[in-house]
Short mmCIF file of C-alpha atoms and ligand atoms in Angstrom, two decimals:
data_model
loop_
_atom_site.label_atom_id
_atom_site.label_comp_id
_atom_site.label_asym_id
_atom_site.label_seq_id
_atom_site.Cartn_x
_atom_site.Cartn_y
_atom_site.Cartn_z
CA UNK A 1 -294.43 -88.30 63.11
CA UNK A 2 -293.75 -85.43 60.47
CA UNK A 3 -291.62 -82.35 61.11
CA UNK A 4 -294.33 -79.76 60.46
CA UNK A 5 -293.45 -76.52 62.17
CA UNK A 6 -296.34 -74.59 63.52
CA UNK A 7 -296.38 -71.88 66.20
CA UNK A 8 -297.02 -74.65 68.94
CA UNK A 9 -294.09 -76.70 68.41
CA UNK A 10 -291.23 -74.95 66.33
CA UNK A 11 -287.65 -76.51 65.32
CA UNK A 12 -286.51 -78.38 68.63
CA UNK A 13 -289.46 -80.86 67.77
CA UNK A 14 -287.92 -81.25 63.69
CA UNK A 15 -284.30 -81.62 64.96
CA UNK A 16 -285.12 -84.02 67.21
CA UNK A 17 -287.35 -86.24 64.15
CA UNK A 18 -284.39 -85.80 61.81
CA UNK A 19 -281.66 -86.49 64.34
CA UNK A 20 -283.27 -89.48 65.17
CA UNK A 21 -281.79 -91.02 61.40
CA UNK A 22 -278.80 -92.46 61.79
CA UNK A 23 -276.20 -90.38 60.13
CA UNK A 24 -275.47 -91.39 56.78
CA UNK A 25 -272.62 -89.48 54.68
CA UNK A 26 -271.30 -90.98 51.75
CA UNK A 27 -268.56 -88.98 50.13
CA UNK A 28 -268.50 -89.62 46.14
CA UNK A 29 -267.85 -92.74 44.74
CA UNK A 30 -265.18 -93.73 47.68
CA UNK A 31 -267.91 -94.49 50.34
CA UNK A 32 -265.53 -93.99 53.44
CA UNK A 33 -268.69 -94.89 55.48
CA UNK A 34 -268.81 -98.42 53.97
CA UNK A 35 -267.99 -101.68 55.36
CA UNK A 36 -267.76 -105.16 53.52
CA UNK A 37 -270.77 -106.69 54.64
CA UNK A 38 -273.46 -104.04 54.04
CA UNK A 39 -271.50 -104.26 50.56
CA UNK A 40 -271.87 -108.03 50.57
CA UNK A 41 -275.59 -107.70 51.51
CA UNK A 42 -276.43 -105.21 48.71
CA UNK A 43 -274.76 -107.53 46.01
CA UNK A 44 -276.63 -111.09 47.91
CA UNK A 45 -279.85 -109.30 47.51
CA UNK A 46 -282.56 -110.96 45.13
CA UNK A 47 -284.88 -108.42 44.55
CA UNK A 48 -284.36 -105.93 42.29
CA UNK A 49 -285.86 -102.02 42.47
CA UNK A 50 -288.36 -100.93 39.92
CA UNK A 51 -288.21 -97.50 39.32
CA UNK A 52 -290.67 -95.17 38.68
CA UNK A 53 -290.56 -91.24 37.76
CA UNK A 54 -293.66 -89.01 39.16
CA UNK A 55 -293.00 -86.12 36.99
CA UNK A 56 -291.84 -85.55 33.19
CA UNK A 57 -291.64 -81.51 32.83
CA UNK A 58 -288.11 -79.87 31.69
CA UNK A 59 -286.44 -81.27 34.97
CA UNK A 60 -288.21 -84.95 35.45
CA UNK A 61 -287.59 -85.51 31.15
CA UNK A 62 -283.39 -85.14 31.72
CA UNK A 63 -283.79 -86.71 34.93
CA UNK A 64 -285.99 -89.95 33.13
CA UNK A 65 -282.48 -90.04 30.93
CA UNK A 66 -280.14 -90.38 33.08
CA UNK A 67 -282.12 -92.87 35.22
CA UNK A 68 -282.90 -94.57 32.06
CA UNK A 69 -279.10 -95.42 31.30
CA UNK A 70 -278.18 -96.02 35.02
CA UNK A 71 -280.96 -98.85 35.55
CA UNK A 72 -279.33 -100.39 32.60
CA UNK A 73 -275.70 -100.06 33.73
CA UNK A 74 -276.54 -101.35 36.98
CA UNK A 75 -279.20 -104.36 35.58
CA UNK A 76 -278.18 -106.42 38.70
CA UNK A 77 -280.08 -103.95 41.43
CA UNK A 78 -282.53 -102.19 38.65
CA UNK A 79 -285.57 -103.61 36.81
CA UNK A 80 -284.45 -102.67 33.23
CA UNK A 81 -287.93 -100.51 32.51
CA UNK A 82 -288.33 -97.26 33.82
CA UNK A 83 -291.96 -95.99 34.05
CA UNK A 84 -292.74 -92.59 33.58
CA UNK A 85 -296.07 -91.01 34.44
CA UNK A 86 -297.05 -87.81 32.44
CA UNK A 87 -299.72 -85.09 33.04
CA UNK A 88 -301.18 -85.70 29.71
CA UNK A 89 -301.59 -82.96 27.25
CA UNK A 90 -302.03 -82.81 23.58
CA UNK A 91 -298.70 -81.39 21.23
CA UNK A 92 -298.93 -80.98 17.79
CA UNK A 93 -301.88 -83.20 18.11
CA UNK A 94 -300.89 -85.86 19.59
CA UNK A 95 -301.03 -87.10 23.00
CA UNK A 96 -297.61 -86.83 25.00
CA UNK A 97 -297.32 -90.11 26.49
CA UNK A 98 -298.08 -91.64 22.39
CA UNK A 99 -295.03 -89.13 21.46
CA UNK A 100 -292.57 -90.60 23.88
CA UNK A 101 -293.22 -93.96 23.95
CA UNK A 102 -293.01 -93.89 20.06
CA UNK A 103 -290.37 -90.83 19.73
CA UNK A 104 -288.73 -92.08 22.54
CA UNK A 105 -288.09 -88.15 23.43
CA UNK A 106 -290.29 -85.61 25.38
CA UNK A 107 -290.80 -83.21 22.50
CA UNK A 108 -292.28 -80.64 24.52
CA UNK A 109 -290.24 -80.35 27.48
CA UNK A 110 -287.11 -81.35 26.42
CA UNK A 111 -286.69 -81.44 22.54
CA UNK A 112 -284.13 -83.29 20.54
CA UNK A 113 -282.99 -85.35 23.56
CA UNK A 114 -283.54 -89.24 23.56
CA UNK A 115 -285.22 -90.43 26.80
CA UNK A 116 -283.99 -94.39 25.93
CA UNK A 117 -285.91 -96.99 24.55
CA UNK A 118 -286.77 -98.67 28.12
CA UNK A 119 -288.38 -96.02 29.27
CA UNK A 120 -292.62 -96.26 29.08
CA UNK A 121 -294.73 -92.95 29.66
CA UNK A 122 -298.17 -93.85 30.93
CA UNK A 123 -300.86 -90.88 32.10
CA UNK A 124 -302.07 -93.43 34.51
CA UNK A 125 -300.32 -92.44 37.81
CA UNK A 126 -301.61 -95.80 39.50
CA UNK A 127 -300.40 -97.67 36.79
CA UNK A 128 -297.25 -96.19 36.39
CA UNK A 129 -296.59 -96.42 40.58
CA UNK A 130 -297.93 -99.71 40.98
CA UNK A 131 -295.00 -102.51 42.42
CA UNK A 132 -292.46 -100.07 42.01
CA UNK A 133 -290.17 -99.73 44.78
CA UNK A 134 -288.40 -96.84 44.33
CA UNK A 135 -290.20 -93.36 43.31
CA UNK A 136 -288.77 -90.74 41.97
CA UNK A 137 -290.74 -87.33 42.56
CA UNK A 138 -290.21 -84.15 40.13
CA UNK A 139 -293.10 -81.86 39.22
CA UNK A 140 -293.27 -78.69 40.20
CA UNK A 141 -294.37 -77.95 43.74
CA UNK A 142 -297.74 -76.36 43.94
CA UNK A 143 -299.07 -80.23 42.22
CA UNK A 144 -297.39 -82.18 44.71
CA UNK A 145 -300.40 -82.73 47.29
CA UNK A 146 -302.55 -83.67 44.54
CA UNK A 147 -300.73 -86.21 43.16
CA UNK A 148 -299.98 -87.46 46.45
CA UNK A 149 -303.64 -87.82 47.11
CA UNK A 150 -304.47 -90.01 44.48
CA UNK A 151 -301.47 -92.45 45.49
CA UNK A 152 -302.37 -92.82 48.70
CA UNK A 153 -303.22 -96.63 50.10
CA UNK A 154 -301.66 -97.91 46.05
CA UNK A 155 -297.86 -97.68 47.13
CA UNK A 156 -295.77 -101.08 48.00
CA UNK A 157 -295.30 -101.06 51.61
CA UNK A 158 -291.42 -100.89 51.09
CA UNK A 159 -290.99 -98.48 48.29
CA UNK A 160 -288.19 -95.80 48.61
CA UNK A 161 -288.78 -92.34 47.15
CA UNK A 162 -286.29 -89.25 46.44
CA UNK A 163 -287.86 -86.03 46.01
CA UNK A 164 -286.30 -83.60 43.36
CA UNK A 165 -288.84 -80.80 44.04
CA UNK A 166 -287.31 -77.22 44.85
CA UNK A 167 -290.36 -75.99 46.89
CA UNK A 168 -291.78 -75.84 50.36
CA UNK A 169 -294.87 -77.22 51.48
CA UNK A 170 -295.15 -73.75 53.15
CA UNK A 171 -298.24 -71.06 54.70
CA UNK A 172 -299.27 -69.45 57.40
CA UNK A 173 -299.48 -71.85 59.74
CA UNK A 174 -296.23 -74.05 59.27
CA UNK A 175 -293.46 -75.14 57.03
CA UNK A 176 -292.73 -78.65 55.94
CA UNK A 177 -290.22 -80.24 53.58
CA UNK A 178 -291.71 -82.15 50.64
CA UNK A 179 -290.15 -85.18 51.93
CA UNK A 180 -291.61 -85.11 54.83
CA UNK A 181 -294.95 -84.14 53.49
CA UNK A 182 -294.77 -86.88 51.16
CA UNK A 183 -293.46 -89.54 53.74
CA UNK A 184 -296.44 -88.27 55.94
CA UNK A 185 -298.86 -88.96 53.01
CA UNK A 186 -297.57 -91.94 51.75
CA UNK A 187 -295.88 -93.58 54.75
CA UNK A 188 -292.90 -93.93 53.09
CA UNK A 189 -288.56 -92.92 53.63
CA UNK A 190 -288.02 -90.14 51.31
CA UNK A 191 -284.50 -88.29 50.41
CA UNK A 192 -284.07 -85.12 48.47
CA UNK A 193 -281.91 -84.71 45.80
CA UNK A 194 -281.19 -80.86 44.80
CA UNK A 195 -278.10 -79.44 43.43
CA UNK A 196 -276.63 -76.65 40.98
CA UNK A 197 -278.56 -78.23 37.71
CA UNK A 198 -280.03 -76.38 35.00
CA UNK A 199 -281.77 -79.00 33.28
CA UNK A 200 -280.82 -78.40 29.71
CA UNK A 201 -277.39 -78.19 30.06
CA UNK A 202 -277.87 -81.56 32.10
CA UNK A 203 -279.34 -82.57 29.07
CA UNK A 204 -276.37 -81.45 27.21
CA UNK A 205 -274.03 -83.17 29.52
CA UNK A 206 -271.96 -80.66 30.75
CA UNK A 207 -270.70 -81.36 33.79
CA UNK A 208 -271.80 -80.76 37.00
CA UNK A 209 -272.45 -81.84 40.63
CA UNK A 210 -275.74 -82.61 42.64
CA UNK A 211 -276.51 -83.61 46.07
CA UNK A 212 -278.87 -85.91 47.99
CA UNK A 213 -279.60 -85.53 51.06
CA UNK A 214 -280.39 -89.44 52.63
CA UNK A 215 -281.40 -90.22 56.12
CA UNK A 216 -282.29 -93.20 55.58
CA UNK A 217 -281.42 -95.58 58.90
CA UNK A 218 -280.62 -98.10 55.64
CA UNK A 219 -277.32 -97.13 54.76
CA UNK A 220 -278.04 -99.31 51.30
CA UNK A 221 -280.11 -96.78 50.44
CA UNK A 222 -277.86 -94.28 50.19
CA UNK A 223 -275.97 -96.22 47.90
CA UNK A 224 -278.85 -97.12 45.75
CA UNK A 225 -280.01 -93.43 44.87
CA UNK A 226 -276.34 -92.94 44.51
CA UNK A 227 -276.23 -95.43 41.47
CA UNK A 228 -279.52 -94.37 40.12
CA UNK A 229 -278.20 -90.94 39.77
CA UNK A 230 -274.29 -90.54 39.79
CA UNK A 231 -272.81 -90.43 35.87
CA UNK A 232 -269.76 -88.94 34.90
CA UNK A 233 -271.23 -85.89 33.79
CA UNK A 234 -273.85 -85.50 37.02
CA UNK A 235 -271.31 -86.17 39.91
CA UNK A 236 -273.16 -86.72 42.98
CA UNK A 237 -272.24 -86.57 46.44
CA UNK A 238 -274.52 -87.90 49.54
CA UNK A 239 -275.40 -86.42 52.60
CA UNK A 240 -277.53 -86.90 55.65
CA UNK A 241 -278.67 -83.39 55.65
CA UNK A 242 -281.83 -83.80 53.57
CA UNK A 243 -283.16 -80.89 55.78
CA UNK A 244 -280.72 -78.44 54.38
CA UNK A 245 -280.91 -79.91 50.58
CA UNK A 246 -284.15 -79.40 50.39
CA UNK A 247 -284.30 -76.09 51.92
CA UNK A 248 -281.61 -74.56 49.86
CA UNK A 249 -283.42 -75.90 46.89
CA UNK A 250 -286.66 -74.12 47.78
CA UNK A 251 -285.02 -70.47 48.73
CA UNK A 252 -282.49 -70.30 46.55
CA UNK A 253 -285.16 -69.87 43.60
CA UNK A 254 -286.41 -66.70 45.54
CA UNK A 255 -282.78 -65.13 45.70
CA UNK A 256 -283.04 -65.87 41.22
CA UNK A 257 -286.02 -63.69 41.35
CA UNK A 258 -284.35 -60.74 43.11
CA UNK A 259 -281.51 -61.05 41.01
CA UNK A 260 -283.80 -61.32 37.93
CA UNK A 261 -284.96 -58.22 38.73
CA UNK A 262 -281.77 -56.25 39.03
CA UNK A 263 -281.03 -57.59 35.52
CA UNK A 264 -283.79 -55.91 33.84
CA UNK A 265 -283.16 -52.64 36.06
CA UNK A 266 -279.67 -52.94 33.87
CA UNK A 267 -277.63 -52.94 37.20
CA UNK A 268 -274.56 -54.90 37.22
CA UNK A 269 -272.88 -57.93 38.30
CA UNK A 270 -271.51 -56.31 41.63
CA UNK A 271 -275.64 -55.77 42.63
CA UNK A 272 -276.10 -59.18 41.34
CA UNK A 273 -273.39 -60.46 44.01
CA UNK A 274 -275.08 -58.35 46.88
CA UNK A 275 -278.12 -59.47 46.51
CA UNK A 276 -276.69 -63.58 46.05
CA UNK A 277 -274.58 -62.87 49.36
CA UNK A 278 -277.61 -61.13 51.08
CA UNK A 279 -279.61 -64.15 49.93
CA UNK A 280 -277.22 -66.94 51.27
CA UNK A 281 -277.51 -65.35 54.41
CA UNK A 282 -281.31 -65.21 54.54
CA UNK A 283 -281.43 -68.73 53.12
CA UNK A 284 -278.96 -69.44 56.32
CA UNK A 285 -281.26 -67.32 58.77
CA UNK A 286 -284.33 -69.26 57.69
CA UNK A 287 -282.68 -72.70 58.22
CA UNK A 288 -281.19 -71.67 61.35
CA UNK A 289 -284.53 -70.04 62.86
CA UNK A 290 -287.15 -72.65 62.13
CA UNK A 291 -285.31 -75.71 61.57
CA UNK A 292 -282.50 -75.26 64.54
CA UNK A 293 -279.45 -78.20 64.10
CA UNK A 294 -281.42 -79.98 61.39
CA UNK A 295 -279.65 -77.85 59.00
CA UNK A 296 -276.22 -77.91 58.49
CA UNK A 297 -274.15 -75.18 57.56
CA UNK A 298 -271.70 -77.59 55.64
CA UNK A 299 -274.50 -77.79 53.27
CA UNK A 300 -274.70 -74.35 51.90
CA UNK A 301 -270.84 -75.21 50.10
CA UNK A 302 -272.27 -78.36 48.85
CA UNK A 303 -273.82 -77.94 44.95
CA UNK A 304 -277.56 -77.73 46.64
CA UNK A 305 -276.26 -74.60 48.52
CA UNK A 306 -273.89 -71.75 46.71
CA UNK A 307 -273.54 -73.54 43.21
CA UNK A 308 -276.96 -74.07 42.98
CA UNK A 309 -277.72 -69.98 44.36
CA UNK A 310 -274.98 -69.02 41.38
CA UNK A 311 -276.56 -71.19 38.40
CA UNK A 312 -280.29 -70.01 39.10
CA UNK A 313 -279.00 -66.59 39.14
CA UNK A 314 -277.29 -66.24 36.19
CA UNK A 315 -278.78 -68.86 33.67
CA UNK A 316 -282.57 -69.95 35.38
CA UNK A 317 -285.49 -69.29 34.61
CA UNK A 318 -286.72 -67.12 37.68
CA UNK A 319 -284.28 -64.59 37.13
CA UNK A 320 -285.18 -64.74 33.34
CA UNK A 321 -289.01 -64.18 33.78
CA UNK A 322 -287.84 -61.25 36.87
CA UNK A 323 -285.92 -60.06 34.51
CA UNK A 324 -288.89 -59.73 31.54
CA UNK A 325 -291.19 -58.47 34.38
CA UNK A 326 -289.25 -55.47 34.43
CA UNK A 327 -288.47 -54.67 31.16
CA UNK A 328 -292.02 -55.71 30.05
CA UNK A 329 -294.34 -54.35 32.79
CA UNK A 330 -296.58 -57.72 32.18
CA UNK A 331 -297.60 -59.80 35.04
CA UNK A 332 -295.37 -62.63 35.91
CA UNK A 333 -298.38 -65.31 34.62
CA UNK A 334 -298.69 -63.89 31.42
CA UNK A 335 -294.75 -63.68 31.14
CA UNK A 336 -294.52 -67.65 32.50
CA UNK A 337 -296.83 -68.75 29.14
CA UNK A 338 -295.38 -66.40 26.88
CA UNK A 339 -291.59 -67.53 27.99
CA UNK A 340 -291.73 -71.21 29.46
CA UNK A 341 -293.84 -72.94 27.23
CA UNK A 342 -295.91 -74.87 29.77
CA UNK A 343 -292.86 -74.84 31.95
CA UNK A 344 -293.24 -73.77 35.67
CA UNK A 345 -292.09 -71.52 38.03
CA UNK A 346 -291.01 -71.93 41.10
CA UNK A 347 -289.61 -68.64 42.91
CA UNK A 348 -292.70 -66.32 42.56
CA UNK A 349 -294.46 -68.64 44.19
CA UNK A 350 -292.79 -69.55 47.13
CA UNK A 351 -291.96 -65.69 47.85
CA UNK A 352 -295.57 -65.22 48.49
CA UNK A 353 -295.64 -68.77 50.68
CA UNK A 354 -292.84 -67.41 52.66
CA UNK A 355 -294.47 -64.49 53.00
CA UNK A 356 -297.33 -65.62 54.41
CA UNK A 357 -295.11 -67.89 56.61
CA UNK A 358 -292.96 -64.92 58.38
CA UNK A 359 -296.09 -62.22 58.53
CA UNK A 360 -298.08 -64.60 60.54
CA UNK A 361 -294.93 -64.84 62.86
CA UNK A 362 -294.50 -60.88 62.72
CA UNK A 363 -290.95 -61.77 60.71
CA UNK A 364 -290.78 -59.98 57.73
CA UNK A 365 -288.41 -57.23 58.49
CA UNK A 366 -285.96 -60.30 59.91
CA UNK A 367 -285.77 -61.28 55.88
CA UNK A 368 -285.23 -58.25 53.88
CA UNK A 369 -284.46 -60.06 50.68
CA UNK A 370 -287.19 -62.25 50.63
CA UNK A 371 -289.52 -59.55 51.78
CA UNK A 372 -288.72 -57.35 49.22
CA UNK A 373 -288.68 -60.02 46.14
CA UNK A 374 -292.33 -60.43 47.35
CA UNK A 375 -293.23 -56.37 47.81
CA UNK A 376 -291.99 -56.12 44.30
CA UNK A 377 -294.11 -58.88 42.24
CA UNK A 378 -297.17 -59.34 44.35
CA UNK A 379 -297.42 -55.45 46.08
CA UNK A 380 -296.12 -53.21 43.55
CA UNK A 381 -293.45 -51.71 45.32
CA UNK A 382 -290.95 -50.19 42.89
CA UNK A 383 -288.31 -52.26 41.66
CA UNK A 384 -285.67 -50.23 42.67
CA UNK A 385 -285.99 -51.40 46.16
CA UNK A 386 -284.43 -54.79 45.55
CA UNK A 387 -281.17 -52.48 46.53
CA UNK A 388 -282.77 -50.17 48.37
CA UNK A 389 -284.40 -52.21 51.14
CA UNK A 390 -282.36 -55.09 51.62
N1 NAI B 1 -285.91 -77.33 35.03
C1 NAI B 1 -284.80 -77.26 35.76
O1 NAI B 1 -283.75 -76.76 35.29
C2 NAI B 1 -284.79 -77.81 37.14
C3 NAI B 1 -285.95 -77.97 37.87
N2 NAI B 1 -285.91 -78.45 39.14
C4 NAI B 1 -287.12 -78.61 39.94
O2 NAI B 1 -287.78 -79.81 39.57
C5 NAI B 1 -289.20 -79.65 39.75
C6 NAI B 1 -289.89 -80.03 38.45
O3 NAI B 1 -289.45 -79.16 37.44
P1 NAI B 1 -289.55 -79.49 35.88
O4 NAI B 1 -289.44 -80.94 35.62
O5 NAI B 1 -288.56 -78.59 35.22
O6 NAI B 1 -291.06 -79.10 35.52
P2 NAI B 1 -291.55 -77.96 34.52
O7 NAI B 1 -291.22 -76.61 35.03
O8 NAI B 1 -291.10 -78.31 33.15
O9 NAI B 1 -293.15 -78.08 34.68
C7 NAI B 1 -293.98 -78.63 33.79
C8 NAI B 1 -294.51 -79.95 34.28
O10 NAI B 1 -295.64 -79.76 35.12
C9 NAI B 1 -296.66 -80.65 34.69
N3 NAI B 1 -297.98 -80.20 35.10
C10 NAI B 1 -298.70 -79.15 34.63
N4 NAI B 1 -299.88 -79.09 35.25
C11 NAI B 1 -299.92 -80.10 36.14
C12 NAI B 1 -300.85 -80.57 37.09
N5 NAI B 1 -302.03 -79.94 37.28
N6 NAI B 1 -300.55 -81.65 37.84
C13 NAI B 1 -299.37 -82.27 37.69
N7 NAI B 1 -298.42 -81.89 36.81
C14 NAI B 1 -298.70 -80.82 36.04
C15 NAI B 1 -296.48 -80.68 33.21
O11 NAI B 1 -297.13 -81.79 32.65
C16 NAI B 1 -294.96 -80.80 33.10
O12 NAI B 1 -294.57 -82.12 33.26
C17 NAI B 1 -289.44 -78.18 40.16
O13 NAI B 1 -289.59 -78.11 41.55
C18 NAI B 1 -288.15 -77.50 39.75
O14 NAI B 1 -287.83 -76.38 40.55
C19 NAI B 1 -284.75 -78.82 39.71
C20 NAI B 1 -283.55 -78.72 39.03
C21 NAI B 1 -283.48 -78.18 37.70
O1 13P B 2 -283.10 -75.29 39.94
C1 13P B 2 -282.62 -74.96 38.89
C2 13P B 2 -281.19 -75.11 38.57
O2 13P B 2 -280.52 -75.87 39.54
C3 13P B 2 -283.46 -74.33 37.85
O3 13P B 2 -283.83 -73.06 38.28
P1 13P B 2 -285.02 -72.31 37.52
O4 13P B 2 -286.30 -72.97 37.94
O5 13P B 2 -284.91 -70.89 37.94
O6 13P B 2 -284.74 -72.51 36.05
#
């Protein structure tokens, strides 16, 4: 059953799917929610997870680090190799995959960072997802289906995935979460992991928090994306509202875009705070409208909700390529090759998917923000409306 909203059945039909997971909320490293002998049957188990990263852009390279460190710190639930699958693509003449399995760095996504020497880049996606048991998903969203596609019917039958994708599976006709898109797909448990994180100062490690979002009924699994991921530097903190991490994630990068373009109008940081508070709200609205209960308003003060809102407004890319829009007058693809350098983004994009989404359901005047993001980049509507409409 997937939690696709459509105008036949809207959000009672989702909260009841994801209330049906048995609520699993694991604070930090303290696990209040713990008892002995799922402990004791985590550390008896034989088998251990192989890990595999779909994904290798900006994001998925820091990510492939940190994974690559933690499978080796905890070497009695983790296969010690990490496989990596990369879009392939020549740099400096070279193919990728040859650079990082030799370089042992991602030279075009994520220069002078070391990925770790157990980590193997392979362009073959079968290859790379065959007998592992735990996926790891981060591209960006619009290749998501694709990929999906081509692993369908080659998964293990009891592989785990955590989606780090900030998107929405998202048109006219419904809205679903990547999770459960890909869980649909691949028949598969899938959590979302989405916090404040901008990747190269991840990369850096400068500290900051994340959060996943796990409704697994298998409160082990919790744990186990918790020790894939949590380092001193990336503090994570679980959830069971994978709804509302994955939402957050998805909207919040619309919100960078508005703010983006008040930047390169030259207005201040009191507009930039309007339009982050009108945002949170919207983001709220939009949760609360077509996803009911299933998304908790706890989870816009975790680091998927507010932090993450802040860091994409001040230091992300979206707002830096609204921003350029402006003060350039070039379309936002030309300004995405000129400034990303194969990079994607995220928050043009899903304006115009959530557009689509709230005209076919006569909304748009319920979401000013969002609305007006979209007016602006797609419609031509003069910039200075991102205050004046909202
Ligand atoms: N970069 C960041 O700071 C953060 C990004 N995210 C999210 O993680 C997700 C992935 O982002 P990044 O790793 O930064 O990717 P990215 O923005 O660096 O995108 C480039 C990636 O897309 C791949 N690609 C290009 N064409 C493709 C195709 N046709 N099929 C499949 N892959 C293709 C490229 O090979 C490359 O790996 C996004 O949803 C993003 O919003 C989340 C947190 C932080
Ligand atoms: O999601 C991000 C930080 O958490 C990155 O945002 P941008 O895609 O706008 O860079």
């Amino acid at each position: 059953m997937i939690a696709r909203i459509s105008m036949h059945y809207k959000y009672p039909v989702v909260s009841a799917f994801l209330r049906s997971f048995v609520p699993v909320i694991h604070h930090n490293k303290n696990y209040p929610f713990y008892n002995l002998q799922q402990k004791n049957m985590l550390s008896t188990s034989t088998s251990k997870e192989r890990v595999c990263l779909i994904g290798s852009g900006n994001w998925g390279s820091v990510v492939c680090k940190i994974i690559g460190q933690n499978v080796l710190k905890h070497s009695n639930q983790f296969e010690p190799e990490v496989r990596l699958w990369v879009f392939e693509e020549m740099f400096k003449g070279e193919k990728l995959t040859t650079l990082i399995n030799r370089e042992h760095e991602n030279p075009k996504y994520l220069p002078g960072h070391k990925l770790g020497t157990n980590i193997r880049a392979t362009p073959d996606l079968l290859e790379a997802c065959q007998d592992a048991t735990v996926l790891v998903f981060v591209l960006p969203h619009q290749f998501v289906r694709g990929v999906c596609d081509k692993m369908m019917g080659h998964i293990a039958p009891h592989a785990k995935a955590i989606s780090l994708i900030k998107g929405l599976e998202i048109n006219a006709q419904g809205v679903t979460l990547f999770s459960e898109e890909i869980s649909r797909r691949l028949g598969i448990n899938v959590a979302s992991l989405s916090g404040a994180n901008i990747a190269n100062e991840v990369a850096e490690e400068k500290f900051c928090e994340t959060t996943i979002g796990s409704r697994s009924p298998d409160i082990r699994d919790g744990e186990m994306f918790f020790n894939l991921f949590n380092t001193p530097y990336f503090r994570v903190n679980v959830i069971s509202d994978s709804a509302g991490v994955e939402l957050c994630g998805a909207l919040k990068n619309v919100v960078a875009v508005g703010a983006g373009l008040s930047d390169g109008l030259g207005y201040g940081s009191n507009t930039k705070a309007a339009i982050v508070r009108r945002g949170l709200l919207e983001m709220r609205k939009f949760g609360q409208t077509f996803f009911g209960d299933a998304v908790q308003t706890d989870t816009f003060f975790e680091s998927c909700g507010v932090a993450d809102l802040l860091t994409t407004c001040m230091g992300g890319r979206n707002r830096k390529v609204a921003e350029a829009f402006i003060k350039t007058g070039k379309p936002i693809d030309v300004l995405e090759k000129e400034l990303l350098n194969g990079q994607k983004l995220q928050g043009t994009l899903t304006a115009k998917e959530v557009n689509e989404f709230l005209t076919a359901r006569d909304m748009v005047n319920d979401f000013p923000l969002f609305t007006t993001v979209y007016r602006i980049i797609y419609q031509g509507l003069e910039p200075e409306a991102i205050v004046r409409d909202i």
